[in-house]
mmCIF file with all atom_site columns, C-alpha atoms in Angstrom:
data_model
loop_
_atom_site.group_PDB
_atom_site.id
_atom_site.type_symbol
_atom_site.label_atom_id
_atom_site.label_alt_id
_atom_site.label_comp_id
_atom_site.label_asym_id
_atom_site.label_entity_id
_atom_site.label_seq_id
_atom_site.pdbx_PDB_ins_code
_atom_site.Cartn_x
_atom_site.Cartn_y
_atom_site.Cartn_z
_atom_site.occupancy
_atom_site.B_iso_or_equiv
_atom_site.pdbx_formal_charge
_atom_site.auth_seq_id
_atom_site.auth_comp_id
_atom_site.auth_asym_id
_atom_site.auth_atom_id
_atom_site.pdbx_PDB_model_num
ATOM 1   C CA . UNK A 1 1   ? -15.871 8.398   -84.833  1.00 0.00 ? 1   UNK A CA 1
ATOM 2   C CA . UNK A 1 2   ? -15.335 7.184   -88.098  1.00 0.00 ? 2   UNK A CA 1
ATOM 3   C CA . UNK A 1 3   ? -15.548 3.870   -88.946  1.00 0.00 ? 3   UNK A CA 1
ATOM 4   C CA . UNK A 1 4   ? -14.117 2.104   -91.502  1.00 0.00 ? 4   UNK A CA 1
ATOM 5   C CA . UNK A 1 5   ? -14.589 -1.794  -92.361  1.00 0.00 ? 5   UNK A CA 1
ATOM 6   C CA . UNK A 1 6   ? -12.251 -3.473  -95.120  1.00 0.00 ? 6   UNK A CA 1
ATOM 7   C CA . UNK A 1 7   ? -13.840 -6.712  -96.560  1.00 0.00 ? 7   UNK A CA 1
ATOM 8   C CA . UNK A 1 8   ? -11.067 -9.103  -97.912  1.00 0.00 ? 8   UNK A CA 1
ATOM 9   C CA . UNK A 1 9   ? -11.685 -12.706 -99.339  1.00 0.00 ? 9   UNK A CA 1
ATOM 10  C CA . UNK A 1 10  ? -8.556  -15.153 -100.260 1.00 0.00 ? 10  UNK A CA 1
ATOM 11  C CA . UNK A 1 11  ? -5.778  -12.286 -98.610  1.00 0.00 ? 11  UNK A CA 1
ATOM 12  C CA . UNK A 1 12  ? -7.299  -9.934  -101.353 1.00 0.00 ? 12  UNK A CA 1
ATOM 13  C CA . UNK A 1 13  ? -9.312  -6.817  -100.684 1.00 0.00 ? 13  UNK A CA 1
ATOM 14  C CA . UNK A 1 14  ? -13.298 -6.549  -101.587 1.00 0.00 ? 14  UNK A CA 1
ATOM 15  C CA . UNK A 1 15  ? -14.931 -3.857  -100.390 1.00 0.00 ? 15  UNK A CA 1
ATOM 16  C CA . UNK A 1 16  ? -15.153 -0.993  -97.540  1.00 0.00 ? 16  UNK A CA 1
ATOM 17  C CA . UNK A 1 17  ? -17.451 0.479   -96.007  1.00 0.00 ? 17  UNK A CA 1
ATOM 18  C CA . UNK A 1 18  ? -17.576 3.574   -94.490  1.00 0.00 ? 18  UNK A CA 1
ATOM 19  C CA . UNK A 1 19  ? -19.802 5.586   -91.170  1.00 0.00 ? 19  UNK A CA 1
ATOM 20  C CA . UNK A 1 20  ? -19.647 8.556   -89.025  1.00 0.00 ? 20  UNK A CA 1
ATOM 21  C CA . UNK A 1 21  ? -18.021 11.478  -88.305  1.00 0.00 ? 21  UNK A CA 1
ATOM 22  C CA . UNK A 1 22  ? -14.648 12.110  -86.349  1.00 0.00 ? 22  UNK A CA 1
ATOM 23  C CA . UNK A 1 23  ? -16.090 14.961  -84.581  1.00 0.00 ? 23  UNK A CA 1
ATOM 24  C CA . UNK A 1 24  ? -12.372 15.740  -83.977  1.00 0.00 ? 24  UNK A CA 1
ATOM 25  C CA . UNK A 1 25  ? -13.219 19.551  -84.399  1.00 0.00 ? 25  UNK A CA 1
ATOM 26  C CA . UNK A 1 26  ? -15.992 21.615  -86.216  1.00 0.00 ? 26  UNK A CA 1
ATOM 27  C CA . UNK A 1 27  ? -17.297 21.042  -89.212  1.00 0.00 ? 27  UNK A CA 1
ATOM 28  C CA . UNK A 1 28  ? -14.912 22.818  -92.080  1.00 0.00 ? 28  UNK A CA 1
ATOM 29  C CA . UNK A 1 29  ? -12.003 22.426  -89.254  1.00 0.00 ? 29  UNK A CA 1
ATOM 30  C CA . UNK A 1 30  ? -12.308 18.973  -88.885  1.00 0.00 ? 30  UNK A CA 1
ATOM 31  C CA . UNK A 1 31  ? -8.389  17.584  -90.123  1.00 0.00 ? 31  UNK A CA 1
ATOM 32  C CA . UNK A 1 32  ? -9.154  13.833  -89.411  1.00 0.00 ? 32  UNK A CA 1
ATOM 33  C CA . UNK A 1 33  ? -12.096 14.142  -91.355  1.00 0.00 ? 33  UNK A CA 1
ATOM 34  C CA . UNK A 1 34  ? -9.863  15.864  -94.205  1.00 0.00 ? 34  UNK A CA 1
ATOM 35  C CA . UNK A 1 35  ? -7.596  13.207  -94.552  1.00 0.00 ? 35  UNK A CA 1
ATOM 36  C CA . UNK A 1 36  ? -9.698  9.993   -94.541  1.00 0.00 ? 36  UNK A CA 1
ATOM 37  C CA . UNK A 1 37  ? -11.775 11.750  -97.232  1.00 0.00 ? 37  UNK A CA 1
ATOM 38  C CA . UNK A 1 38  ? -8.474  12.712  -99.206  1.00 0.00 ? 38  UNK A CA 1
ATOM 39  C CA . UNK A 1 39  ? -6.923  9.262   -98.770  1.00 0.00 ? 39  UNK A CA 1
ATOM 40  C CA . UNK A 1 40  ? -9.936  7.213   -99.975  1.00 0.00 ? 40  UNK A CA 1
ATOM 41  C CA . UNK A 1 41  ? -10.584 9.677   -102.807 1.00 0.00 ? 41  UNK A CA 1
ATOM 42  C CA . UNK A 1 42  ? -7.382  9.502   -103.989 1.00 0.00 ? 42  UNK A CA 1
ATOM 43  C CA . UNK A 1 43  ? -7.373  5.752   -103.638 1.00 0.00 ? 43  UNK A CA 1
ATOM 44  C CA . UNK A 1 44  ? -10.424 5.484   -105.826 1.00 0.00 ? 44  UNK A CA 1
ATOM 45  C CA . UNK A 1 45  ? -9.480  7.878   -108.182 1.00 0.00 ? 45  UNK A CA 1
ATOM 46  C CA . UNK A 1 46  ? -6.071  6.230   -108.465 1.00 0.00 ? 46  UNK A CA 1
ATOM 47  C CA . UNK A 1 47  ? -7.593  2.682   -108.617 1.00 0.00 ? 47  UNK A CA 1
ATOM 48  C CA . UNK A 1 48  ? -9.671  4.196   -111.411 1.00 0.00 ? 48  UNK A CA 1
ATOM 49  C CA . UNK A 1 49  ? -6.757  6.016   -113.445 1.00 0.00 ? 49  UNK A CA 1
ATOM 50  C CA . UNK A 1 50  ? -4.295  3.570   -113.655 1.00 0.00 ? 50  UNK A CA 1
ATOM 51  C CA . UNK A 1 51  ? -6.318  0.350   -114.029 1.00 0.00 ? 51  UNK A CA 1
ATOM 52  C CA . UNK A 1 52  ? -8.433  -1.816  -115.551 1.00 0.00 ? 52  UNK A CA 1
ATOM 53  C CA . UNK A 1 53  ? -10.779 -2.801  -112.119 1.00 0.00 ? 53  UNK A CA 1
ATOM 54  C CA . UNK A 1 54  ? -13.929 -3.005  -112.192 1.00 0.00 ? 54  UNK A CA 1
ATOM 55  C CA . UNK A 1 55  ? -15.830 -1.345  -109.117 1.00 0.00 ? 55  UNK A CA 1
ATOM 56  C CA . UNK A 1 56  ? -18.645 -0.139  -107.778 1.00 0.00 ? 56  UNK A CA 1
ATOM 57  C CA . UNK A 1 57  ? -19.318 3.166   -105.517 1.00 0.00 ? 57  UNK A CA 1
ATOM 58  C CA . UNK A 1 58  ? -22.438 3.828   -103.080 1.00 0.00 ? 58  UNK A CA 1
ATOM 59  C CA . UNK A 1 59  ? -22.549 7.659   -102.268 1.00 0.00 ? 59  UNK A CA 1
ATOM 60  C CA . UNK A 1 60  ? -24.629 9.613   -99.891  1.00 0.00 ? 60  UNK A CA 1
ATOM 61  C CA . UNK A 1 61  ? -24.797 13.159  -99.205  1.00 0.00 ? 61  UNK A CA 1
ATOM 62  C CA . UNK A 1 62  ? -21.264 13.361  -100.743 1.00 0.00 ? 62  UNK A CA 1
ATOM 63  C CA . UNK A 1 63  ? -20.030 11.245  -98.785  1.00 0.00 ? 63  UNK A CA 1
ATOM 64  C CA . UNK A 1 64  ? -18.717 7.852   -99.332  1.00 0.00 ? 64  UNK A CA 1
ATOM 65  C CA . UNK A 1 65  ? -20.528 4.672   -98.069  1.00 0.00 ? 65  UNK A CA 1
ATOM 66  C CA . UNK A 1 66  ? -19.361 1.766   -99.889  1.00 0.00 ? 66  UNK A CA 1
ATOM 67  C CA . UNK A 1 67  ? -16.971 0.605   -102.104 1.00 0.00 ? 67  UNK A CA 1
ATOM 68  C CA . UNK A 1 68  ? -16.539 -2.791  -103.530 1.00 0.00 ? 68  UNK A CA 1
ATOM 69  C CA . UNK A 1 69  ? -14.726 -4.845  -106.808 1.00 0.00 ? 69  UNK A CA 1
ATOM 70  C CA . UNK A 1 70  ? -16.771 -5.975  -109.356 1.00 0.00 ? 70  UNK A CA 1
ATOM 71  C CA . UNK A 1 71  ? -13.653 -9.266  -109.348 1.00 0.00 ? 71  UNK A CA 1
ATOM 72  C CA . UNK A 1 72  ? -10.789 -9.970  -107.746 1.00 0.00 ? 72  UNK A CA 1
ATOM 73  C CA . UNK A 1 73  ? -8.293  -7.413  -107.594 1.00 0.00 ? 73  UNK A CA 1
ATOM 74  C CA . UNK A 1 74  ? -5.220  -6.529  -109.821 1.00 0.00 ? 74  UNK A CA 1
ATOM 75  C CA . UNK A 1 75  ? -1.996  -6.636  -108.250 1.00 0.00 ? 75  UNK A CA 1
ATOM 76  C CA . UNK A 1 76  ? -1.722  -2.297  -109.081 1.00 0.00 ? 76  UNK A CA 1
ATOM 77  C CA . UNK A 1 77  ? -5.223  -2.437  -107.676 1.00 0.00 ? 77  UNK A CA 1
ATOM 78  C CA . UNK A 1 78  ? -4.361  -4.081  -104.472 1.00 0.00 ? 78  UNK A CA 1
ATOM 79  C CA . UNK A 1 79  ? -1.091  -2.002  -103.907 1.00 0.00 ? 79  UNK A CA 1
ATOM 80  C CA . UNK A 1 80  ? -3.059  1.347   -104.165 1.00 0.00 ? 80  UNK A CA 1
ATOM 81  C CA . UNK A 1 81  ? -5.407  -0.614  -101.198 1.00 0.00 ? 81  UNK A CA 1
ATOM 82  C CA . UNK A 1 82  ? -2.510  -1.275  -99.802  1.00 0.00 ? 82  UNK A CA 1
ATOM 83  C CA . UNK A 1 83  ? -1.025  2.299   -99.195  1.00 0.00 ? 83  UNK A CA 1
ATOM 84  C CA . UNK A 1 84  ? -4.675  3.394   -98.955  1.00 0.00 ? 84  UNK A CA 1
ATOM 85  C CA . UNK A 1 85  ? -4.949  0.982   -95.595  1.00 0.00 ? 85  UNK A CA 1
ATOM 86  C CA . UNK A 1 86  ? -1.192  2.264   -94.329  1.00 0.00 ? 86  UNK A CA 1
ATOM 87  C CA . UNK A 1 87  ? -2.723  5.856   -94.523  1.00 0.00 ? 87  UNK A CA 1
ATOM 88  C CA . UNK A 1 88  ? -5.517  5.499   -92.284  1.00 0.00 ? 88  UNK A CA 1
ATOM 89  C CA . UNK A 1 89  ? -3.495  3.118   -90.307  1.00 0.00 ? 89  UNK A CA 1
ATOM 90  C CA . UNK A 1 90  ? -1.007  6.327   -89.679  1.00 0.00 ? 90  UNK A CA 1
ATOM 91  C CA . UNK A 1 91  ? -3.863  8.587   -88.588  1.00 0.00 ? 91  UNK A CA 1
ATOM 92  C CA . UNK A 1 92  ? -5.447  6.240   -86.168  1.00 0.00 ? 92  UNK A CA 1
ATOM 93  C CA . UNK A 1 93  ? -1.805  5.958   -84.719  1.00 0.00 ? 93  UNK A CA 1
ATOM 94  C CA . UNK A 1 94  ? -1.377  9.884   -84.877  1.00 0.00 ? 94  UNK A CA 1
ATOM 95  C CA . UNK A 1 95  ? -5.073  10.794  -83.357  1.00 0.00 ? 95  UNK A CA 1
ATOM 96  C CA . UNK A 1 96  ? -6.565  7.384   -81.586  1.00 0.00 ? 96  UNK A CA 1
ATOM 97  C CA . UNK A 1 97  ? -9.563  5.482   -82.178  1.00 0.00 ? 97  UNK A CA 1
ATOM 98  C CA . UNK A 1 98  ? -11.498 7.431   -80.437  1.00 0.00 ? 98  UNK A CA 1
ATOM 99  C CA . UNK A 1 99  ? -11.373 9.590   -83.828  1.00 0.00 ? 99  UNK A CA 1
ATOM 100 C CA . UNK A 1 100 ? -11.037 6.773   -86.787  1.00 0.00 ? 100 UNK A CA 1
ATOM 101 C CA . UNK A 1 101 ? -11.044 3.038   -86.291  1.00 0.00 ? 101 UNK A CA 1
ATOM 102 C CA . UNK A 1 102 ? -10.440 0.989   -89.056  1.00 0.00 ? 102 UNK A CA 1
ATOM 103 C CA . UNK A 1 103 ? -11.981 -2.983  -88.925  1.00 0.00 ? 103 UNK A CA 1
ATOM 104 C CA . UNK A 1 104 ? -10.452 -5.627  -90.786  1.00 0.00 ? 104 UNK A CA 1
#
């Protein structure tokens, strides 16, 4: 299972961290794997693109550990967390948290 925990302070978010594996099929096969990796990529990347937050990034293997702001959150910042939490939301509904489970 993947595991997912979302850090907020005052309502706004401050870090994640991520562990495990969904072991929802083979590795390379693996779709729940997939699209937690695509979503939280994306999310960084966008958070990155389009605005002016600080953050920082652990990595691991190529994989993604941690993720936290350097400061409180722009609003853009804290939409593109928002949608980022209603996509894993969506696949734990989809596939079960036997497979992703997401901690507030």
């Amino acid at each position: 299972m993947i595991e997912i925990q979302v850090e907020k302070e005052n309502g706004q978010y401050k870090s994640f961290h991520i562990k495990g594996h969904a072991l929802y099929a083979e590795a390379g096969e693996d779709i729940v794997c997939a699209a937690v990796s695509a979503l939280v990529i994306n999310a960084i990347n966008s958070i990155e693109q389009f605005t002016e937050d600080a953050f920082t990034c652990d990595c691991r293997d190529g994989m993604i550990e941690s993720w936290e702001f350097a400061s409180a959150p722009s609003p853009g910042a804290q939409l593109l967390m928002d949608s980022l939490m209603l996509g894993l939301e969506n696949i734990v509904k989809a596939y079960g948290e036997e497979y992703l489970k997401v901690v507030p």
